[in-house]
PDB file of C-alpha atoms in Angstrom:
ATOM      1  CA  MET A   9     -66.752  97.909  14.817  1.00  0.00           C
ATOM      2  CA  ARG A  10     -66.860  94.458  16.447  1.00  0.00           C
ATOM      3  CA  VAL A  11     -68.256  91.699  14.521  1.00  0.00           C
ATOM      4  CA  ARG A  12     -70.680  89.449  16.262  1.00  0.00           C
ATOM      5  CA  PRO A  13     -70.349  85.865  16.034  1.00  0.00           C
ATOM      6  CA  CYS A  14     -71.858  84.354  12.890  1.00  0.00           C
ATOM      7  CA  THR A  15     -72.702  80.869  11.307  1.00  0.00           C
ATOM      8  CA  PHE A  16     -70.444  80.088   8.560  1.00  0.00           C
ATOM      9  CA  THR A  17     -69.961  77.649   5.747  1.00  0.00           C
ATOM     10  CA  LEU A  18     -66.571  76.262   4.488  1.00  0.00           C
ATOM     11  CA  TYR A  19     -65.294  79.414   3.194  1.00  0.00           C
ATOM     12  CA  HIS A  20     -67.226  82.071   5.278  1.00  0.00           C
ATOM     13  CA  VAL A  21     -65.793  82.943   8.658  1.00  0.00           C
ATOM     14  CA  CYS A  22     -66.139  85.906  10.970  1.00  0.00           C
ATOM     15  CA  ILE A  23     -63.285  88.749  10.669  1.00  0.00           C
ATOM     16  CA  LYS A  24     -62.154  91.415  13.156  1.00  0.00           C
ATOM     17  CA  THR A  25     -59.879  94.081  11.921  1.00  0.00           C
ATOM     18  CA  ARG A  26     -57.778  96.487  13.982  1.00  0.00           C
ATOM     19  CA  PHE A  27     -56.118  99.863  12.660  1.00  0.00           C
ATOM     20  CA  LYS A  28     -53.810 101.907  15.143  1.00  0.00           C
ATOM     21  CA  SER A  29     -53.678 105.770  14.485  1.00  0.00           C
ATOM     22  CA  GLY A  30     -51.750 107.512  17.099  1.00  0.00           C
ATOM     23  CA  LEU A  31     -53.166 106.893  20.344  1.00  0.00           C
ATOM     24  CA  THR A  32     -56.596 105.780  19.020  1.00  0.00           C
ATOM     25  CA  THR A  33     -57.513 102.259  18.095  1.00  0.00           C
ATOM     26  CA  MET A  34     -60.457 101.825  15.735  1.00  0.00           C
ATOM     27  CA  LYS A  35     -62.010  98.318  14.825  1.00  0.00           C
ATOM     28  CA  GLY A  36     -63.731  97.957  11.558  1.00  0.00           C
ATOM     29  CA  ILE A  37     -64.076  95.944   8.588  1.00  0.00           C
ATOM     30  CA  VAL A  38     -62.469  96.608   5.206  1.00  0.00           C
ATOM     31  CA  PRO A  39     -61.299  94.436   2.098  1.00  0.00           C
ATOM     32  CA  ILE A  40     -58.027  92.863   1.805  1.00  0.00           C
ATOM     33  CA  ALA A  41     -56.201  91.332  -0.773  1.00  0.00           C
ATOM     34  CA  LEU A  42     -57.339  87.616  -0.391  1.00  0.00           C
ATOM     35  CA  VAL A  43     -60.316  88.243   1.713  1.00  0.00           C
ATOM     36  CA  ALA A  44     -63.641  89.727   0.335  1.00  0.00           C
ATOM     37  CA  VAL A  45     -66.339  90.992   2.772  1.00  0.00           C
ATOM     38  CA  VAL A  46     -70.121  90.382   1.929  1.00  0.00           C
ATOM     39  CA  SER A  47     -73.114  91.234   3.989  1.00  0.00           C
ATOM     40  CA  LEU A  48     -75.813  88.508   4.223  1.00  0.00           C
ATOM     41  CA  GLY A  49     -78.923  89.373   6.106  1.00  0.00           C
ATOM     42  CA  GLY A  50     -77.239  92.039   8.106  1.00  0.00           C
ATOM     43  CA  GLU A  51     -74.460  89.728   9.237  1.00  0.00           C
ATOM     44  CA  LEU A  52     -70.776  90.590   7.886  1.00  0.00           C
ATOM     45  CA  LEU A  53     -69.251  87.642   6.505  1.00  0.00           C
ATOM     46  CA  VAL A  54     -65.805  86.861   4.731  1.00  0.00           C
ATOM     47  CA  ALA A  55     -64.988  84.579   1.845  1.00  0.00           C
ATOM     48  CA  ASN A  56     -61.742  83.300   1.893  1.00  0.00           C
ATOM     49  CA  GLU A  57     -60.565  83.033  -1.752  1.00  0.00           C
ATOM     50  CA  SER A  58     -57.351  81.117  -0.604  1.00  0.00           C
ATOM     51  CA  ASP A  59     -59.934  78.284  -0.269  1.00  0.00           C
ATOM     52  CA  LEU A  60     -58.182  77.045   2.789  1.00  0.00           C
ATOM     53  CA  THR A  61     -60.122  74.921   5.176  1.00  0.00           C
ATOM     54  CA  ALA A  62     -59.395  75.032   8.974  1.00  0.00           C
ATOM     55  CA  GLU A  63     -57.979  71.357   8.373  1.00  0.00           C
ATOM     56  CA  GLU A  64     -55.769  72.798   5.721  1.00  0.00           C
ATOM     57  CA  LEU A  65     -54.646  75.317   7.945  1.00  0.00           C
ATOM     58  CA  VAL A  66     -53.705  73.163  10.817  1.00  0.00           C
ATOM     59  CA  ALA A  67     -52.105  70.588   8.110  1.00  0.00           C
ATOM     60  CA  ARG A  68     -49.621  73.389   6.978  1.00  0.00           C
ATOM     61  CA  VAL A  69     -48.921  74.619  10.520  1.00  0.00           C
ATOM     62  CA  LEU A  70     -47.825  70.847  11.351  1.00  0.00           C
ATOM     63  CA  ASP A  71     -45.958  70.710   8.010  1.00  0.00           C
ATOM     64  CA  GLN A  72     -44.117  73.911   8.529  1.00  0.00           C
ATOM     65  CA  THR A  73     -41.930  72.420  11.391  1.00  0.00           C
ATOM     66  CA  ARG A  74     -41.615  68.947   9.823  1.00  0.00           C
ATOM     67  CA  GLY A  75     -41.646  68.990   6.017  1.00  0.00           C
ATOM     68  CA  LEU A  76     -41.228  65.369   4.525  1.00  0.00           C
ATOM     69  CA  SER A  77     -38.517  64.760   7.162  1.00  0.00           C
ATOM     70  CA  SER A  78     -36.633  67.080   9.708  1.00  0.00           C
ATOM     71  CA  TYR A  79     -33.607  66.881  12.187  1.00  0.00           C
ATOM     72  CA  SER A  80     -33.633  69.278  15.026  1.00  0.00           C
ATOM     73  CA  GLU A  81     -31.520  70.346  18.165  1.00  0.00           C
ATOM     74  CA  LEU A  82     -33.532  71.795  20.923  1.00  0.00           C
ATOM     75  CA  THR A  83     -32.819  72.841  24.624  1.00  0.00           C
ATOM     76  CA  MET A  84     -35.898  72.509  27.073  1.00  0.00           C
ATOM     77  CA  THR A  85     -35.863  74.395  30.342  1.00  0.00           C
ATOM     78  CA  ILE A  86     -38.352  73.144  32.991  1.00  0.00           C
ATOM     79  CA  HIS A  87     -39.072  76.089  35.664  1.00  0.00           C
ATOM     80  CA  ARG A  88     -40.934  75.478  39.078  1.00  0.00           C
ATOM     81  CA  PRO A  89     -41.129  77.831  42.149  1.00  0.00           C
ATOM     82  CA  ASP A  90     -38.392  76.196  43.822  1.00  0.00           C
ATOM     83  CA  TRP A  91     -36.081  74.870  41.118  1.00  0.00           C
ATOM     84  CA  GLN A  92     -35.230  75.132  37.702  1.00  0.00           C
ATOM     85  CA  ARG A  93     -33.137  72.509  35.123  1.00  0.00           C
ATOM     86  CA  THR A  94     -32.148  72.420  31.390  1.00  0.00           C
ATOM     87  CA  SER A  95     -31.665  69.627  29.150  1.00  0.00           C
ATOM     88  CA  SER A  96     -30.968  69.104  25.279  1.00  0.00           C
ATOM     89  CA  PHE A  97     -32.537  66.790  23.155  1.00  0.00           C
ATOM     90  CA  LEU A  98     -32.535  65.809  19.358  1.00  0.00           C
ATOM     91  CA  VAL A  99     -35.640  65.082  17.191  1.00  0.00           C
ATOM     92  CA  TRP A 100     -35.740  63.194  13.966  1.00  0.00           C
ATOM     93  CA  THR A 101     -39.232  63.285  12.151  1.00  0.00           C
ATOM     94  CA  GLN A 102     -40.175  61.413   8.850  1.00  0.00           C
ATOM     95  CA  GLY A 103     -43.869  62.113   7.580  1.00  0.00           C
ATOM     96  CA  ARG A 104     -46.424  63.463   9.857  1.00  0.00           C
ATOM     97  CA  GLU A 105     -46.293  60.435  12.622  1.00  0.00           C
ATOM     98  CA  ASP A 106     -43.085  59.100  12.935  1.00  0.00           C
ATOM     99  CA  ALA A 107     -40.494  60.727  15.242  1.00  0.00           C
ATOM    100  CA  LEU A 108     -37.317  59.946  17.485  1.00  0.00           C
ATOM    101  CA  ILE A 109     -36.528  61.701  20.411  1.00  0.00           C
ATOM    102  CA  ARG A 110     -33.324  61.409  22.212  1.00  0.00           C
ATOM    103  CA  PHE A 111     -31.745  63.207  25.159  1.00  0.00           C
ATOM    104  CA  THR A 112     -28.236  64.392  25.100  1.00  0.00           C
ATOM    105  CA  ALA A 113     -27.747  66.527  28.203  1.00  0.00           C
ATOM    106  CA  PRO A 114     -27.281  66.655  31.193  1.00  0.00           C
ATOM    107  CA  ALA A 115     -25.249  63.358  31.469  1.00  0.00           C
ATOM    108  CA  ARG A 116     -27.907  61.707  33.622  1.00  0.00           C
ATOM    109  CA  ASP A 117     -30.220  62.020  31.136  1.00  0.00           C
ATOM    110  CA  ALA A 118     -28.250  61.306  28.174  1.00  0.00           C
ATOM    111  CA  GLY A 119     -29.729  58.288  26.079  1.00  0.00           C
ATOM    112  CA  LEU A 120     -33.473  58.654  27.216  1.00  0.00           C
ATOM    113  CA  ALA A 121     -35.404  58.396  24.242  1.00  0.00           C
ATOM    114  CA  THR A 122     -39.072  58.149  22.811  1.00  0.00           C
ATOM    115  CA  LEU A 123     -40.175  56.807  19.703  1.00  0.00           C
ATOM    116  CA  ARG A 124     -43.390  57.238  17.704  1.00  0.00           C
ATOM    117  CA  LYS A 125     -44.222  54.995  14.903  1.00  0.00           C
ATOM    118  CA  GLY A 126     -47.695  55.648  13.640  1.00  0.00           C
ATOM    119  CA  GLU A 127     -50.033  54.978  16.168  1.00  0.00           C
ATOM    120  CA  ARG A 128     -47.390  53.235  18.466  1.00  0.00           C
ATOM    121  CA  MET A 129     -45.228  54.643  20.795  1.00  0.00           C
ATOM    122  CA  TRP A 130     -42.185  53.621  23.172  1.00  0.00           C
ATOM    123  CA  THR A 131     -39.834  55.127  25.612  1.00  0.00           C
ATOM    124  CA  TYR A 132     -36.276  53.643  26.288  1.00  0.00           C
ATOM    125  CA  SER A 133     -34.249  54.276  29.576  1.00  0.00           C
ATOM    126  CA  PRO A 134     -30.409  53.347  29.267  1.00  0.00           C
ATOM    127  CA  LYS A 135     -30.000  53.123  32.886  1.00  0.00           C
ATOM    128  CA  ILE A 136     -32.398  49.903  33.231  1.00  0.00           C
ATOM    129  CA  GLN A 137     -32.125  49.205  29.486  1.00  0.00           C
ATOM    130  CA  ARG A 138     -35.744  48.628  29.248  1.00  0.00           C
ATOM    131  CA  THR A 139     -38.057  49.858  26.336  1.00  0.00           C
ATOM    132  CA  VAL A 140     -41.500  50.423  27.140  1.00  0.00           C
ATOM    133  CA  ARG A 141     -44.527  50.810  25.023  1.00  0.00           C
ATOM    134  CA  LEU A 142     -46.976  53.355  25.910  1.00  0.00           C
ATOM    135  CA  PRO A 143     -50.745  53.079  25.431  1.00  0.00           C
ATOM    136  CA  LYS A 144     -52.549  55.655  23.278  1.00  0.00           C
ATOM    137  CA  SER A 145     -54.066  56.989  26.407  1.00  0.00           C
ATOM    138  CA  MET A 146     -50.907  58.022  27.830  1.00  0.00           C
ATOM    139  CA  MET A 147     -49.859  60.063  24.884  1.00  0.00           C
ATOM    140  CA  SER A 148     -51.444  63.112  26.499  1.00  0.00           C
ATOM    141  CA  GLN A 149     -49.746  62.626  29.700  1.00  0.00           C
ATOM    142  CA  ASP A 150     -46.521  64.887  30.659  1.00  0.00           C
ATOM    143  CA  TRP A 151     -43.384  64.026  28.997  1.00  0.00           C
ATOM    144  CA  ALA A 152     -40.011  63.882  30.611  1.00  0.00           C
ATOM    145  CA  GLY A 153     -41.373  65.872  33.638  1.00  0.00           C
ATOM    146  CA  SER A 154     -42.196  68.660  31.691  1.00  0.00           C
ATOM    147  CA  ASP A 155     -45.522  70.485  30.936  1.00  0.00           C
ATOM    148  CA  PHE A 156     -45.403  69.155  27.533  1.00  0.00           C
ATOM    149  CA  SER A 157     -47.257  65.934  26.589  1.00  0.00           C
ATOM    150  CA  TYR A 158     -46.194  63.083  24.400  1.00  0.00           C
ATOM    151  CA  ASN A 159     -48.282  64.323  21.634  1.00  0.00           C
ATOM    152  CA  ASP A 160     -46.820  67.916  21.884  1.00  0.00           C
ATOM    153  CA  LEU A 161     -42.997  66.663  21.236  1.00  0.00           C
ATOM    154  CA  ALA A 162     -44.260  64.266  18.461  1.00  0.00           C
ATOM    155  CA  ARG A 163     -46.296  66.876  16.800  1.00  0.00           C
ATOM    156  CA  SER A 164     -49.237  64.476  16.680  1.00  0.00           C
ATOM    157  CA  ASP A 165     -51.747  64.371  13.991  1.00  0.00           C
ATOM    158  CA  ASP A 166     -54.479  63.861  16.455  1.00  0.00           C
ATOM    159  CA  LEU A 167     -55.698  67.541  15.445  1.00  0.00           C
ATOM    160  CA  LEU A 168     -56.552  66.261  12.095  1.00  0.00           C
ATOM    161  CA  ASN A 169     -57.895  62.643  12.956  1.00  0.00           C
ATOM    162  CA  GLN A 170     -59.477  63.244  16.110  1.00  0.00           C
ATOM    163  CA  TYR A 171     -60.992  66.521  16.169  1.00  0.00           C
ATOM    164  CA  SER A 172     -63.838  68.511  14.146  1.00  0.00           C
ATOM    165  CA  LEU A 173     -62.043  71.730  13.188  1.00  0.00           C
ATOM    166  CA  SER A 174     -63.836  75.081  12.838  1.00  0.00           C
ATOM    167  CA  LEU A 175     -62.378  78.414  11.252  1.00  0.00           C
ATOM    168  CA  THR A 176     -63.915  80.885  13.847  1.00  0.00           C
ATOM    169  CA  GLU A 177     -62.241  84.244  13.576  1.00  0.00           C
ATOM    170  CA  ILE A 178     -59.765  85.963  11.220  1.00  0.00           C
ATOM    171  CA  ASP A 179     -58.115  88.882  12.992  1.00  0.00           C
ATOM    172  CA  ILE A 180     -56.482  91.581  10.729  1.00  0.00           C
ATOM    173  CA  THR A 181     -53.710  93.406  12.855  1.00  0.00           C
ATOM    174  CA  ASP A 182     -50.647  95.666  11.888  1.00  0.00           C
ATOM    175  CA  ASP A 183     -48.482  92.516  11.963  1.00  0.00           C
ATOM    176  CA  GLY A 184     -50.503  90.403   9.621  1.00  0.00           C
ATOM    177  CA  THR A 185     -53.619  88.078   9.700  1.00  0.00           C
ATOM    178  CA  VAL A 186     -54.165  85.591  12.464  1.00  0.00           C
ATOM    179  CA  TYR A 187     -56.390  82.813  12.081  1.00  0.00           C
ATOM    180  CA  THR A 188     -58.447  81.203  15.163  1.00  0.00           C
ATOM    181  CA  ILE A 189     -59.574  77.703  14.858  1.00  0.00           C
ATOM    182  CA  GLU A 190     -61.455  75.731  17.431  1.00  0.00           C
ATOM    183  CA  ALA A 191     -61.007  71.974  17.574  1.00  0.00           C
ATOM    184  CA  VAL A 192     -63.614  70.001  19.323  1.00  0.00           C
ATOM    185  CA  PRO A 193     -63.091  65.972  19.793  1.00  0.00           C
ATOM    186  CA  LYS A 194     -65.107  64.009  17.602  1.00  0.00           C
ATOM    187  CA  GLU A 195     -67.594  61.518  19.360  1.00  0.00           C
ATOM    188  CA  ASN A 196     -66.055  58.620  20.848  1.00  0.00           C
ATOM    189  CA  ALA A 197     -62.613  59.922  20.278  1.00  0.00           C
ATOM    190  CA  ALA A 198     -60.005  59.167  23.134  1.00  0.00           C
ATOM    191  CA  ILE A 199     -59.278  62.672  23.953  1.00  0.00           C
ATOM    192  CA  VAL A 200     -58.955  64.089  27.381  1.00  0.00           C
ATOM    193  CA  TRP A 201     -59.524  67.659  26.338  1.00  0.00           C
ATOM    194  CA  GLY A 202     -62.873  69.199  25.925  1.00  0.00           C
ATOM    195  CA  LYS A 203     -61.573  71.606  23.094  1.00  0.00           C
ATOM    196  CA  GLU A 204     -58.431  73.146  22.037  1.00  0.00           C
ATOM    197  CA  VAL A 205     -57.979  76.607  20.325  1.00  0.00           C
ATOM    198  CA  LEU A 206     -55.067  77.508  18.065  1.00  0.00           C
ATOM    199  CA  GLU A 207     -54.144  80.829  17.045  1.00  0.00           C
ATOM    200  CA  LEU A 208     -52.122  80.821  13.769  1.00  0.00           C
ATOM    201  CA  ARG A 209     -50.420  83.449  11.426  1.00  0.00           C
ATOM    202  CA  ASP A 210     -50.895  83.699   7.607  1.00  0.00           C
ATOM    203  CA  ASP A 211     -47.480  82.399   7.178  1.00  0.00           C
ATOM    204  CA  PHE A 212     -48.562  79.011   9.227  1.00  0.00           C
ATOM    205  CA  VAL A 213     -46.774  79.971  12.254  1.00  0.00           C
ATOM    206  CA  LEU A 214     -48.525  78.784  15.311  1.00  0.00           C
ATOM    207  CA  LEU A 215     -48.779  81.606  17.974  1.00  0.00           C
ATOM    208  CA  LYS A 216     -50.820  80.039  20.681  1.00  0.00           C
ATOM    209  CA  HIS A 217     -52.429  77.003  21.535  1.00  0.00           C
ATOM    210  CA  SER A 218     -54.768  76.584  24.178  1.00  0.00           C
ATOM    211  CA  TYR A 219     -56.238  73.469  25.997  1.00  0.00           C
ATOM    212  CA  PHE A 220     -59.503  73.306  27.863  1.00  0.00           C
ATOM    213  CA  ASP A 221     -60.976  70.592  29.990  1.00  0.00           C
ATOM    214  CA  GLN A 222     -64.379  69.128  29.553  1.00  0.00           C
ATOM    215  CA  GLU A 223     -65.802  71.629  31.492  1.00  0.00           C
ATOM    216  CA  MET A 224     -64.448  74.242  29.112  1.00  0.00           C
ATOM    217  CA  VAL A 225     -61.981  75.720  31.660  1.00  0.00           C
ATOM    218  CA  LEU A 226     -58.776  76.607  30.454  1.00  0.00           C
ATOM    219  CA  VAL A 227     -55.996  74.245  31.710  1.00  0.00           C
ATOM    220  CA  LYS A 228     -52.766  75.057  30.098  1.00  0.00           C
ATOM    221  CA  TRP A 229     -51.600  77.123  26.963  1.00  0.00           C
ATOM    222  CA  LEU A 230     -48.449  76.857  24.484  1.00  0.00           C
ATOM    223  CA  GLU A 231     -47.143  80.431  23.355  1.00  0.00           C
ATOM    224  CA  THR A 232     -44.766  81.318  20.768  1.00  0.00           C
ATOM    225  CA  LEU A 233     -42.156  84.029  22.464  1.00  0.00           C
ATOM    226  CA  GLU A 234     -39.635  83.983  19.614  1.00  0.00           C
ATOM    227  CA  ILE A 235     -39.839  83.448  15.858  1.00  0.00           C
ATOM    228  CA  ASP A 236     -36.723  82.790  13.538  1.00  0.00           C
ATOM    229  CA  GLU A 237     -36.091  81.223  10.206  1.00  0.00           C
ATOM    230  CA  PHE A 238     -34.402  77.612  10.009  1.00  0.00           C
ATOM    231  CA  ASP A 239     -33.314  76.102   6.519  1.00  0.00           C
ATOM    232  CA  GLY A 240     -35.550  78.458   4.743  1.00  0.00           C
ATOM    233  CA  ARG A 241     -38.470  78.014   6.933  1.00  0.00           C
ATOM    234  CA  THR A 242     -40.042  80.477   9.439  1.00  0.00           C
ATOM    235  CA  ILE A 243     -40.982  78.737  12.468  1.00  0.00           C
ATOM    236  CA  PRO A 244     -41.416  78.991  16.105  1.00  0.00           C
ATOM    237  CA  LYS A 245     -37.854  79.345  17.763  1.00  0.00           C
ATOM    238  CA  ARG A 246     -38.934  79.496  21.475  1.00  0.00           C
ATOM    239  CA  MET A 247     -41.909  78.386  22.673  1.00  0.00           C
ATOM    240  CA  ARG A 248     -43.423  78.300  26.348  1.00  0.00           C
ATOM    241  CA  ILE A 249     -46.394  76.199  27.755  1.00  0.00           C
ATOM    242  CA  THR A 250     -47.910  77.156  30.970  1.00  0.00           C
ATOM    243  CA  LYS A 251     -50.605  75.740  33.121  1.00  0.00           C
ATOM    244  CA  SER A 252     -53.310  77.868  34.458  1.00  0.00           C
ATOM    245  CA  GLU A 253     -53.585  76.779  38.012  1.00  0.00           C
ATOM    246  CA  ALA A 254     -49.897  77.945  38.430  1.00  0.00           C
ATOM    247  CA  HIS A 255     -48.375  80.510  36.352  1.00  0.00           C
ATOM    248  CA  ASP A 256     -44.996  79.791  37.944  1.00  0.00           C
ATOM    249  CA  ARG A 257     -44.708  76.399  36.519  1.00  0.00           C
ATOM    250  CA  TRP A 258     -43.706  76.511  32.850  1.00  0.00           C
ATOM    251  CA  THR A 259     -41.677  74.798  30.422  1.00  0.00           C
ATOM    252  CA  GLU A 260     -39.654  76.356  27.357  1.00  0.00           C
ATOM    253  CA  ILE A 261     -38.249  74.540  24.346  1.00  0.00           C
ATOM    254  CA  VAL A 262     -36.088  76.448  22.045  1.00  0.00           C
ATOM    255  CA  TYR A 263     -34.925  75.405  18.643  1.00  0.00           C
ATOM    256  CA  GLU A 264     -30.895  75.810  18.395  1.00  0.00           C
ATOM    257  CA  GLU A 265     -30.897  74.029  14.845  1.00  0.00           C
ATOM    258  CA  ALA A 266     -33.355  72.701  12.334  1.00  0.00           C
ATOM    259  CA  ASP A 267     -32.955  70.979   8.835  1.00  0.00           C
ATOM    260  CA  PHE A 268     -35.868  70.072   6.661  1.00  0.00           C
ATOM    261  CA  ASP A 269     -36.466  67.614   3.813  1.00  0.00           C
ATOM    262  CA  ILE A 270     -33.443  65.839   4.437  1.00  0.00           C
ATOM    263  CA  ASP A 271     -32.714  62.223   3.851  1.00  0.00           C
ATOM    264  CA  ILE A 272     -33.208  59.825   6.884  1.00  0.00           C
ATOM    265  CA  PRO A 273     -33.130  56.193   6.542  1.00  0.00           C
ATOM    266  CA  ASP A 274     -36.436  54.337   7.770  1.00  0.00           C
ATOM    267  CA  SER A 275     -34.105  52.319  10.083  1.00  0.00           C
ATOM    268  CA  LYS A 276     -33.859  55.514  12.172  1.00  0.00           C
ATOM    269  CA  PHE A 277     -37.459  54.836  13.353  1.00  0.00           C
ATOM    270  CA  THR A 278     -37.177  51.536  14.768  1.00  0.00           C
ATOM    271  CA  LEU A 279     -36.461  49.992  18.283  1.00  0.00           C
ATOM    272  CA  PHE A 280     -33.052  49.116  17.652  1.00  0.00           C
ATOM    273  CA  ALA A 281     -32.676  52.871  16.773  1.00  0.00           C
ATOM    274  CA  LEU A 282     -34.547  53.809  19.847  1.00  0.00           C
ATOM    275  CA  ARG A 283     -31.889  51.697  22.194  1.00  0.00           C
ATOM    276  CA  ASP A 284     -29.055  52.829  19.972  1.00  0.00           C
ATOM    277  CA  SER A 285     -27.386  55.979  21.572  1.00  0.00           C
ATOM    278  CA  GLY A 286     -24.561  56.431  18.884  1.00  0.00           C
TER     279      GLY A 286
END
């Protein structure tokens, strides 16, 4: 049975469940450990006993890949119809807004770096030895020629600060519980998207992140292709972002190593550190 859309309060959301038996798929509503099903005026609603709001769910997803601080080694593959290239980079994060990203390979890109410090962001090119501060409006632009934006790689908190979040669906599958969250920009927010939709597991692993333009047309989506455990945390290991207008254009990033809640000096998130390739 498919549950029709419902209006919900802070702790009431629509739920969809799936059960597989042989070759038959049944859809229905059942009680589960942390979710109580109630019927109000003919509508089936769900009370989430974990009391996690949409904002809290998104915050947990963001923190899952950062902790209080983190160090990561990643590879990135940019694929186009007539070419493909792979690069490697390092990422240091502290808190929810500070991040330093530095390319290590190939040789021509080594030393290229991006620093985010609170609401400010800079890039550095060692070839011309120049530091450029980026306006906030550019943080949604493509980063390093890829299909990721600056915000994507810096794991920005814009979703928490610039959007109104709604928990719209809980999907119970054989693989666990999946939450769907709709993010709509707040009035006067400097956001290019009409809305964003996130799908995440009950262990706070992001499965899919879709971006819609002002006409609510899907522009691109980020999808987790592989999940693994790093330093005791379950996180997406391999993620691909694809643009709707060209499915043969995509970018993948793969975590090779990740450490969390480590000591990183504040000096790592400075303009001096941005320019220091050591």
